[in-house]
């Protein structure tokens, strides 16, 4: 089975974006419309996807956010206290 893609732009400016396996049909349709309406964003997205350091940083940030979100939702008082302290920190 070949991956579903959307092509934005024409010729040398064309950008091809592949559908992520876990994305639902409604979100994929919305993304396609957004990219077709915003070709500069499509180019930026493609450039980001080809930059391993940027991708690594993004994935690390996602993992940290998910970890701390789970801690907050579980009611971990130590983490909640640290988050509140950071919120009040003027830096």
Coordinates of N, CA and C in Angstrom, one line a residue:
X1 N 0.8 -1.2 0.0 CA 0.0 0.0 0.0 C 0.9 1.2 0.0
X2 N 0.7 2.2 -0.9 CA 1.5 3.4 -1.0 C 0.9 4.4 0.0
X3 N 1.8 5.3 0.4 CA 1.4 6.3 1.3 C 0.6 7.4 0.6
X4 N -0.4 7.9 1.3 CA -1.3 9.0 0.7 C -0.5 10.3 0.9
X5 N -0.5 11.1 -0.2 CA 0.3 12.4 -0.1 C -0.6 13.5 -0.7
X6 N -0.2 14.7 -0.3 CA -0.8 15.9 -0.9 C 0.3 16.7 -1.5
X7 N 0.1 17.2 -2.7 CA 1.1 18.0 -3.4 C 0.6 19.5 -3.4
X8 N 1.5 20.4 -2.9 CA 1.1 21.8 -2.8 C 2.1 22.5 -3.7
X9 N 1.6 23.4 -4.5 CA 2.4 24.2 -5.4 C 2.6 23.5 -6.7
X10 N 3.4 24.1 -7.6 CA 3.6 23.6 -9.0 C 5.1 23.7 -9.3
X11 N 5.6 22.7 -10.1 CA 7.0 22.8 -10.5 C 8.0 22.7 -9.4
X12 N 9.0 23.5 -9.6 CA 10.1 23.5 -8.6 C 9.7 23.9 -7.2
X13 N 8.5 24.6 -7.1 CA 8.0 25.1 -5.8 C 7.1 24.0 -5.2
X14 N 6.9 22.9 -5.8 CA 5.9 21.9 -5.3 C 6.5 21.2 -4.1
X15 N 5.6 21.0 -3.1 CA 6.0 20.3 -1.9 C 5.0 19.2 -1.7
X16 N 5.6 18.0 -1.4 CA 4.7 16.8 -1.2 C 4.8 16.4 0.3
X17 N 3.6 16.3 0.9 CA 3.5 16.0 2.3 C 2.7 14.6 2.4
X18 N 3.3 13.7 3.1 CA 2.7 12.4 3.3 C 1.8 12.4 4.5
X19 N 0.8 11.6 4.4 CA -0.2 11.4 5.5 C 0.5 10.5 6.6
X20 N 0.4 11.0 7.8 CA 0.9 10.3 9.0 C -0.1 9.1 9.2
X21 N 0.4 7.9 9.5 CA -0.5 6.7 9.6 C -1.6 6.9 10.6
X22 N -1.5 7.5 11.7 CA -2.5 7.6 12.8 C -3.5 8.7 12.6
X23 N -3.4 9.5 11.6 CA -4.2 10.7 11.4 C -5.6 10.3 10.9
X24 N -6.7 10.8 11.5 CA -8.0 10.5 11.0 C -8.4 11.3 9.7
X25 N -9.4 10.8 9.0 CA -9.8 11.4 7.7 C -10.1 12.9 7.8
X26 N -10.8 13.3 8.9 CA -11.2 14.7 9.0 C -10.0 15.6 9.2
X27 N -9.1 15.2 10.0 CA -7.8 15.9 10.3 C -7.0 16.0 9.0
X28 N -6.9 14.9 8.3 CA -6.1 14.9 7.1 C -6.7 15.8 6.1
X29 N -8.0 15.8 5.9 CA -8.7 16.8 5.0 C -8.4 18.2 5.4
X30 N -8.5 18.5 6.7 CA -8.3 19.8 7.2 C -6.8 20.3 6.9
X31 N -5.9 19.3 7.1 CA -4.5 19.6 6.9 C -4.2 19.9 5.4
X32 N -4.8 19.1 4.6 CA -4.6 19.3 3.1 C -5.1 20.7 2.7
X33 N -6.3 21.1 3.2 CA -6.8 22.4 2.9 C -5.9 23.5 3.4
X34 N -5.4 23.4 4.6 CA -4.5 24.4 5.2 C -3.3 24.5 4.4
X35 N -2.7 23.4 4.0 CA -1.4 23.4 3.2 C -1.6 24.0 1.8
X36 N -2.8 23.7 1.2 CA -3.1 24.3 -0.1 C -3.3 25.8 0.0
X37 N -3.8 26.2 1.1 CA -4.1 27.7 1.3 C -2.8 28.4 1.8
X38 N -1.9 27.7 2.3 CA -0.7 28.3 2.9 C 0.6 27.5 2.4
X39 N 0.9 27.7 1.1 CA 2.1 27.0 0.5 C 3.4 27.3 1.2
X40 N 3.5 28.5 1.8 CA 4.8 28.8 2.5 C 4.9 28.0 3.7
X41 N 3.8 27.7 4.4 CA 3.8 26.9 5.6 C 4.2 25.4 5.2
X42 N 3.7 25.0 4.0 CA 4.0 23.6 3.5 C 5.5 23.5 3.3
X43 N 6.1 24.5 2.7 CA 7.5 24.5 2.5 C 8.3 24.5 3.8
X44 N 7.8 25.2 4.8 CA 8.5 25.3 6.1 C 8.4 23.9 6.8
X45 N 7.2 23.3 6.7 CA 7.0 22.0 7.2 C 7.9 21.0 6.6
X46 N 8.1 21.0 5.3 CA 8.9 20.1 4.6 C 10.4 20.3 5.0
X47 N 10.8 21.5 5.1 CA 12.2 21.9 5.5 C 12.4 21.3 7.0
X48 N 11.5 21.5 7.9 CA 11.6 21.1 9.2 C 11.7 19.5 9.3
X49 N 10.9 18.8 8.5 CA 10.9 17.4 8.5 C 12.2 16.8 8.0
X50 N 13.0 17.6 7.2 CA 14.3 17.1 6.7 C 15.4 17.5 7.5
X51 N 15.2 18.2 8.6 CA 16.3 18.7 9.5 C 16.3 17.8 10.8
X52 N 17.2 16.8 10.8 CA 17.2 15.9 12.0 C 17.4 16.5 13.3
X53 N 18.2 17.5 13.4 CA 18.4 18.2 14.7 C 17.1 18.9 15.2
X54 N 16.4 19.5 14.3 CA 15.1 20.2 14.6 C 14.1 19.2 15.0
X55 N 14.0 18.1 14.3 CA 13.1 17.0 14.6 C 13.4 16.4 15.9
X56 N 14.7 16.1 16.2 CA 15.1 15.6 17.5 C 14.6 16.5 18.6
X57 N 14.9 17.8 18.5 CA 14.5 18.7 19.5 C 13.0 18.7 19.7
X58 N 12.2 18.7 18.6 CA 10.8 18.7 18.7 C 10.3 17.5 19.4
X59 N 10.8 16.3 19.1 CA 10.4 15.0 19.7 C 10.7 15.0 21.2
X60 N 11.9 15.5 21.5 CA 12.3 15.5 22.9 C 11.3 16.4 23.7
X61 N 11.0 17.6 23.2 CA 10.1 18.5 23.8 C 8.7 17.9 24.0
X62 N 8.3 17.2 22.9 CA 7.0 16.5 23.0 C 7.0 15.4 24.1
X63 N 8.1 14.6 24.2 CA 8.2 13.6 25.2 C 8.1 14.2 26.6
X64 N 8.9 15.3 26.8 CA 8.9 16.0 28.1 C 7.5 16.5 28.5
X65 N 6.9 17.1 27.5 CA 5.6 17.7 27.8 C 4.6 16.6 28.2
X66 N 4.6 15.5 27.5 CA 3.7 14.4 27.8 C 4.0 13.8 29.2
X67 N 5.3 13.7 29.5 CA 5.6 13.2 30.8 C 5.1 14.1 32.0
X68 N 5.3 15.4 31.8 CA 4.9 16.3 32.9 C 3.4 16.5 32.9
X69 N 2.7 16.4 31.7 CA 1.3 16.5 31.7 C 0.7 15.3 32.4
X70 N 1.2 14.1 32.3 CA 0.8 12.9 33.0 C 1.0 13.1 34.5
X71 N 2.1 13.6 34.9 CA 2.4 13.9 36.3 C 1.3 14.9 36.9
X72 N 1.1 15.9 36.1 CA 0.1 16.9 36.6 C -1.3 16.3 36.7
X73 N -1.7 15.5 35.7 CA -3.0 14.9 35.7 C -3.2 13.9 36.8
X74 N -2.1 13.2 37.2 CA -2.1 12.2 38.3 C -2.2 12.8 39.7
X75 N -2.0 14.1 39.7 CA -2.0 14.8 41.0 C -0.7 14.8 41.8
X76 N 0.4 14.6 41.1 CA 1.7 14.6 41.7 C 2.0 15.9 42.3
X77 N 1.9 16.0 43.7 CA 1.9 17.3 44.3 C 3.3 18.0 44.2
X78 N 4.4 17.2 44.2 CA 5.7 17.7 44.1 C 5.9 18.4 42.7
X79 N 5.4 17.8 41.7 CA 5.5 18.4 40.3 C 4.6 19.6 40.2
X80 N 3.4 19.5 40.8 CA 2.5 20.7 40.7 C 3.1 21.8 41.5
X81 N 3.7 21.6 42.6 CA 4.4 22.7 43.4 C 5.5 23.3 42.6
X82 N 6.3 22.5 41.9 CA 7.4 23.0 41.1 C 6.9 23.8 39.9
X83 N 5.8 23.4 39.3 CA 5.2 24.1 38.2 C 4.7 25.5 38.6
X84 N 4.0 25.5 39.8 CA 3.5 26.7 40.3 C 4.7 27.7 40.6
X85 N 5.8 27.1 41.2 CA 6.9 28.0 41.5 C 7.5 28.6 40.2
X86 N 7.6 27.8 39.1 CA 8.1 28.3 37.8 C 7.2 29.3 37.3
X87 N 5.9 29.2 37.5 CA 4.9 30.1 37.0 C 5.1 31.5 37.6
X88 N 5.5 31.5 38.9 CA 5.7 32.7 39.6 C 7.1 33.3 39.5
X89 N 8.0 32.5 38.9 CA 9.4 33.0 38.7 C 9.4 34.1 37.7
X90 N 10.0 35.3 38.0 CA 10.0 36.4 37.0 C 10.9 36.1 35.8
X91 N 11.8 35.2 35.9 CA 12.7 34.9 34.7 C 12.0 34.3 33.7

